[in-house]
Tab-separated table of C-alpha atoms in Angstrom:
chain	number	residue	atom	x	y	z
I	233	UNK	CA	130.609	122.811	29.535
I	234	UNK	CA	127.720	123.790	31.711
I	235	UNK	CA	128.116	120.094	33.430
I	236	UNK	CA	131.604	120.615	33.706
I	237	UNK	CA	131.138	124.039	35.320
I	238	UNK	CA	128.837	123.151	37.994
I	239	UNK	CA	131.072	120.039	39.128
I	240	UNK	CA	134.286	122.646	39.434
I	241	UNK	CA	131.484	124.508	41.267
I	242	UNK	CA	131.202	121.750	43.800
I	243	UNK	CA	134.660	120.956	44.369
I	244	UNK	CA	135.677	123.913	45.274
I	245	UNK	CA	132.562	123.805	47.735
I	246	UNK	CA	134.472	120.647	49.166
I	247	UNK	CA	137.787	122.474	49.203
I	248	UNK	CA	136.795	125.675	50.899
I	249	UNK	CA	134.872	123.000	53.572
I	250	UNK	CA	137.907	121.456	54.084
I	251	UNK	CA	140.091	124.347	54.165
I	252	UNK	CA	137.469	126.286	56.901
I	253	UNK	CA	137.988	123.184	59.377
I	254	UNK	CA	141.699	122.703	59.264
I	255	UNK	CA	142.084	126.949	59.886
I	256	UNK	CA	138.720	126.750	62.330
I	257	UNK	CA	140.691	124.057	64.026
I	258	UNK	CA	144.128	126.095	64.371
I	259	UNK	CA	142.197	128.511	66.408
I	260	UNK	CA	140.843	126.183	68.788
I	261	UNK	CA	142.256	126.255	72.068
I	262	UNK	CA	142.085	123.379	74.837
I	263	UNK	CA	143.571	121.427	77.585
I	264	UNK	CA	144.423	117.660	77.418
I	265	UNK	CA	144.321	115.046	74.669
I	266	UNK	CA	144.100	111.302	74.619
I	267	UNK	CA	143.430	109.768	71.561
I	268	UNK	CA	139.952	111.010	72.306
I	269	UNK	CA	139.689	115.019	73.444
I	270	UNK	CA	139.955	114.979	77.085
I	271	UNK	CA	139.068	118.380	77.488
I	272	UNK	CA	139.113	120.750	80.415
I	273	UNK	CA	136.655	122.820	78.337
I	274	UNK	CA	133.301	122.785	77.261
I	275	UNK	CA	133.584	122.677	73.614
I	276	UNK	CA	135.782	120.525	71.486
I	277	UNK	CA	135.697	121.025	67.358
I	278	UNK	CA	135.466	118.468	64.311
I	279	UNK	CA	136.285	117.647	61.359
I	280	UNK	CA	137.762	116.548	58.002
I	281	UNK	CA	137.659	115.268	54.567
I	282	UNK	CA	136.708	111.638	53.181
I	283	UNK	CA	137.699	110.558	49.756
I	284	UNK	CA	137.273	107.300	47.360
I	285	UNK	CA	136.654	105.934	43.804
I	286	UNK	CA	134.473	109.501	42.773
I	287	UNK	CA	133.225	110.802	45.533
I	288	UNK	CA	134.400	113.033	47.861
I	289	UNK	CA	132.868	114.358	51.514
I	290	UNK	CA	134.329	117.291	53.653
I	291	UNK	CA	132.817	118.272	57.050
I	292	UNK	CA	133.112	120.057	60.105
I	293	UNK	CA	131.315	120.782	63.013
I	294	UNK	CA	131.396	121.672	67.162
I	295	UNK	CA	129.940	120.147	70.124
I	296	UNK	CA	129.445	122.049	73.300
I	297	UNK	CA	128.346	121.038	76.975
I	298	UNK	CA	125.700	122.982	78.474
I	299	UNK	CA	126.601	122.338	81.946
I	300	UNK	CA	130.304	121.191	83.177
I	301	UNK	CA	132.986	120.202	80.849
I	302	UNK	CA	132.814	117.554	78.113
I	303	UNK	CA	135.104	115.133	79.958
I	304	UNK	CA	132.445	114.223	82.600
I	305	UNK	CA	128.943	113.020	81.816
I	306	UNK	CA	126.406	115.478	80.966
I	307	UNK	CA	123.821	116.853	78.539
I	308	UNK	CA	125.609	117.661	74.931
I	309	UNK	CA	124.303	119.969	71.683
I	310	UNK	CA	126.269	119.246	68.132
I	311	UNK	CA	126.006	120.803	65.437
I	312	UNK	CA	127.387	119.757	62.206
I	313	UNK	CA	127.724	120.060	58.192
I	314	UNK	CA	129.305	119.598	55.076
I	315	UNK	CA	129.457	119.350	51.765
I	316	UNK	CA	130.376	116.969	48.860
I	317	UNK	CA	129.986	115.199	45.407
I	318	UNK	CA	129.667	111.535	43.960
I	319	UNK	CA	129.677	109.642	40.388
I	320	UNK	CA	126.995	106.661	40.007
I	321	UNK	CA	126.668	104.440	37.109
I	322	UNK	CA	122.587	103.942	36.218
I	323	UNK	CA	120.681	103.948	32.632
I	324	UNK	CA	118.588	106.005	33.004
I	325	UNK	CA	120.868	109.078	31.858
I	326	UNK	CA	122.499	109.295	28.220
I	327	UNK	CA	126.037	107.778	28.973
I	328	UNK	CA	125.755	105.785	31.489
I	329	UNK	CA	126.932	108.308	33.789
I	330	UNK	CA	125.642	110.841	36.668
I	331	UNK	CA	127.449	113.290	38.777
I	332	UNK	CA	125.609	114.513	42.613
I	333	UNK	CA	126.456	117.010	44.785
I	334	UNK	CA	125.485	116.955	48.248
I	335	UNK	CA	124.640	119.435	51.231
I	336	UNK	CA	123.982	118.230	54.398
I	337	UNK	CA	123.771	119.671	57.732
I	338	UNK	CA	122.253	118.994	61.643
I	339	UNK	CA	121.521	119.893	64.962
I	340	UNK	CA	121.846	117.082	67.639
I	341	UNK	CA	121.137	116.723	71.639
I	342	UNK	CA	122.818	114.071	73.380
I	343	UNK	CA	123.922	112.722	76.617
I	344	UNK	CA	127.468	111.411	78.037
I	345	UNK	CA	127.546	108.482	80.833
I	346	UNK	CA	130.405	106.502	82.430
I	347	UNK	CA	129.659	102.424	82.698
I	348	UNK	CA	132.839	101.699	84.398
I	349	UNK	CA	136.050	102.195	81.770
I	350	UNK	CA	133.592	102.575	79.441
I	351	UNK	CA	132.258	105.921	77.560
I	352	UNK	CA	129.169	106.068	75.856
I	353	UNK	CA	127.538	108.853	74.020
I	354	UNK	CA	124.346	109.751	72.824
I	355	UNK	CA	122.296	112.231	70.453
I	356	UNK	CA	119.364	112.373	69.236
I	357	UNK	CA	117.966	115.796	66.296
I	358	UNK	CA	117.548	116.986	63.727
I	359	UNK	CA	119.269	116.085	59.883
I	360	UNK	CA	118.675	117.826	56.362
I	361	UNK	CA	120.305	116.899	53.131
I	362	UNK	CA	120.085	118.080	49.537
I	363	UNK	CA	121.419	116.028	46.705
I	364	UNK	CA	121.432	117.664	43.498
I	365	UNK	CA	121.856	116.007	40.294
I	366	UNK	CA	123.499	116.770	37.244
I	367	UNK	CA	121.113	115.071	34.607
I	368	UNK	CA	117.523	114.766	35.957
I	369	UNK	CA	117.025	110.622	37.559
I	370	UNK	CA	113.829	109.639	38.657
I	371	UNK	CA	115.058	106.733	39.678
I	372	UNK	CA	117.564	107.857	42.264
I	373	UNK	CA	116.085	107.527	45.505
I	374	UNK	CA	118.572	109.465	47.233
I	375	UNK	CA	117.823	112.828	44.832
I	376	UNK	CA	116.555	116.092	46.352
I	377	UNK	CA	115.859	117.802	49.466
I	378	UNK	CA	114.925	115.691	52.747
I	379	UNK	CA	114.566	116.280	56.402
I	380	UNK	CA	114.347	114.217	59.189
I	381	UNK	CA	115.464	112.547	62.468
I	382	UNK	CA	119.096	111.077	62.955
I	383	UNK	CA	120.666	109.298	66.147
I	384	UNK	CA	123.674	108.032	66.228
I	385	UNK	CA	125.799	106.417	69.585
I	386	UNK	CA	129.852	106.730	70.256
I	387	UNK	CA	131.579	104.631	72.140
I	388	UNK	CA	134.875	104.683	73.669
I	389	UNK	CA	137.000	102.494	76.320
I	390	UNK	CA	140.661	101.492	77.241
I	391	UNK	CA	141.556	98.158	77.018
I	392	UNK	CA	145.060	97.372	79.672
I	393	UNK	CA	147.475	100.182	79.399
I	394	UNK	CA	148.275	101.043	75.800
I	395	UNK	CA	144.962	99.986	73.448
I	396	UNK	CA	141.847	102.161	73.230
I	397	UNK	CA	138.653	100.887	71.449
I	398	UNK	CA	135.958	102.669	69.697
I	399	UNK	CA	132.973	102.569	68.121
I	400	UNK	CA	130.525	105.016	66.450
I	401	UNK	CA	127.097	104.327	65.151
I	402	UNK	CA	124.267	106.570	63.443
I	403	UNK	CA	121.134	106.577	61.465
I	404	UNK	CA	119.066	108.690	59.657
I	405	UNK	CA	115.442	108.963	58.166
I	406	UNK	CA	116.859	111.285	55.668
I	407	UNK	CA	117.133	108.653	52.655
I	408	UNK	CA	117.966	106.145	54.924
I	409	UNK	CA	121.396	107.263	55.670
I	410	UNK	CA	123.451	105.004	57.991
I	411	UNK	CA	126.687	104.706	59.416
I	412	UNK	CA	129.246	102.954	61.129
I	413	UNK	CA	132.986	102.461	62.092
I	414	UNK	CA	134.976	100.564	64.495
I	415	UNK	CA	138.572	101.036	65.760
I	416	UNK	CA	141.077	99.640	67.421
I	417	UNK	CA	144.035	101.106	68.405
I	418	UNK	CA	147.269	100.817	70.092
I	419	UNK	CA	148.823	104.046	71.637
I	420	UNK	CA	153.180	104.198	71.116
I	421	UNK	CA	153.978	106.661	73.632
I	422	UNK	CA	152.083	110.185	74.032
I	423	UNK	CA	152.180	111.235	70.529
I	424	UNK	CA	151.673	108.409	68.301
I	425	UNK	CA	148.461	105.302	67.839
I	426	UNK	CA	148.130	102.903	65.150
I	427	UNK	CA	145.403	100.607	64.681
I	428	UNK	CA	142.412	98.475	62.464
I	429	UNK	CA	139.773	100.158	61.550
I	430	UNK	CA	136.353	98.388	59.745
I	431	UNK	CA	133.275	100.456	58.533
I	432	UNK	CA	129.842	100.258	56.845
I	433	UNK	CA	127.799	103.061	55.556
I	434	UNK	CA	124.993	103.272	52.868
I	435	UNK	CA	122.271	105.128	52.313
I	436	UNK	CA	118.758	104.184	49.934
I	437	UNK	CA	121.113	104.080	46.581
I	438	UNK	CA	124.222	102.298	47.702
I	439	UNK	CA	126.082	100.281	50.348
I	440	UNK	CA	129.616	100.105	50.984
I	441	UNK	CA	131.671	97.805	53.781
I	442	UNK	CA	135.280	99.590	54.848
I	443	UNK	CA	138.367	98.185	56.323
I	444	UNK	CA	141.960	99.239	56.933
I	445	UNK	CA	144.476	100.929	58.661
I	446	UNK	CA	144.386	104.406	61.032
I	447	UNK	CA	146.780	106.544	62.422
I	448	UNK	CA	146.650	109.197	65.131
I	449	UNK	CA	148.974	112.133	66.384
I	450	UNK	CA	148.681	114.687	68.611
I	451	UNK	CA	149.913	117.799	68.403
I	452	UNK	CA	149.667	121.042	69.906
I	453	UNK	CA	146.576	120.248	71.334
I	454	UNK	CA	144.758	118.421	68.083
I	455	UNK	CA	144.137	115.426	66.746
I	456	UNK	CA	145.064	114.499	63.397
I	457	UNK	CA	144.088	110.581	62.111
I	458	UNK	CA	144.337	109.221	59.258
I	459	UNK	CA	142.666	106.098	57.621
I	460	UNK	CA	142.988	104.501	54.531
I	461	UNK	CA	141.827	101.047	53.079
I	462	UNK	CA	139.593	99.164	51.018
I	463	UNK	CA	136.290	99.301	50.159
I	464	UNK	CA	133.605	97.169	48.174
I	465	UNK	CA	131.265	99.499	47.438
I	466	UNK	CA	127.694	98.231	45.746
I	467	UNK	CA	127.558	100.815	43.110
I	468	UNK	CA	131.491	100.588	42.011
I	469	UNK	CA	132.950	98.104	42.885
I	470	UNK	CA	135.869	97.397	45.116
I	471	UNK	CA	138.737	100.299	45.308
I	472	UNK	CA	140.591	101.992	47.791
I	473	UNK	CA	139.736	105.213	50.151
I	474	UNK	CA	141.607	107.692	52.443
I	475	UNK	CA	140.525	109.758	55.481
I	476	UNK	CA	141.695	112.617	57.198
I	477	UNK	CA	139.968	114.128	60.669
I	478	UNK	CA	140.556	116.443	63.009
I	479	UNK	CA	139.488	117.046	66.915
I	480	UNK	CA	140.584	120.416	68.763
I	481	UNK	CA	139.702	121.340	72.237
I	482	UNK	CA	138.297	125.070	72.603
């Protein structure tokens, strides 16, 4: 029961994540919107929820320009969290079984330069994570508090008139936490993209390669895109997984 508890516990953690970045996200104000926020402001929000075979991430977070606007290059600050839980098989726990719940959060500087038609973005801070297990496992090199240094890179360009292509990149010392995702997308009038999307993320337990199908709408100044594919994860096996995000201009 006590297990039980503390998993309910979690996911409603997740939940009330989610649920403060779609209503953070309805309050964010802006000016235009490609299918990346061009924004006449200096702060844009993020956010959303990612979910597969047991396991579940939410997150949100806000990134803010110094100096000038975000749609021209210049110095950036992020800051960003979340919250979530996972199932791993391993023996060393009486069934087989072990539930993890997961805090994260970090502070990022970065910089935004123009090569051309191309975008690229920068950051550079500081990450913290806790994992928290339900059954103690000594051999789970992911379990417990770290802190360290993360960088990641974004990339963005527009290929003719109606396909946009992006990339995002980022690493971490905190249990050797990487990520990365690829898109490619082809924009159906103002409103509507649809694309390919391939991924690979992983961290000192587990690995797991992505790839599958996105869609993005704007709408009333946000973006809302979703993803969903499959997955061949090192841990479980291959299955299927969803994604939803959200950028608002403030």
């Amino acid at each position: 029961m006590l297990h039980r508890a503390r998993k309910l516990a979690w996911q409603s953690r997740v939940a009330a994540t989610l649920a403060a970045t779609l209503y953070l996200s309805s309050l964010a104000q802006g000016g235009e919107i490609d299918i990346l926020p061009k924004l006449n402001g200096r702060a844009d929000f993020f956010g959303g929820i990612d979910g597969a075979k047991d396991t579940y991430f939410a997150w949100s977070g806000v990134t803010y320009a110094p100096a000038g606007r975000l749609d021209e290059d210049g110095f950036r600050v992020r800051i960003a969290g979340g919250a979530g839980t996972y199932r791993y098989r391993t023996g060393n726990v009486p069934g087989g079984v072990n539930d993890a719940n997961v805090m994260s959060g970090e502070l990022l500087g970065g910089y935004r330069a123009t090569y051309g038609k191309v975008y690229v973005s920068g950051y550079l801070g500081f990450h913290i994570e806790q994992q928290m297990l339900a059954l103690p496992d000594p051999f789970n090199p992911t379990a417990g508090t770290e802190a360290g240094i993360k960088g990641s890179i974004e990339v963005y360009t527009r290929l003719w008139d109606s396909y946009v292509v992006t990339g995002f990149a980022s690493a971490s010392t905190v249990h050797r936490k990487y990520n990365a995702r690829a898109t490619l997308l082809r924009e159906l009038d103002e409103r509507w993209a649809f694309g390919l999307e391939g991924g690979a993320l992983g961290d000192a337990r587990t690995s797991e390669l992505r790839a599958g199908l996105t869609g993005v709408l704007t709408w009333q100044r946000k973006i809302f895109a979703l993803s969903a594919g499959v997955l061949d994860n090192s841990d479980k096996g291959t299955g299927a997984y969803a994604t939803l995000s959200v950028y608002s201009p403030f």
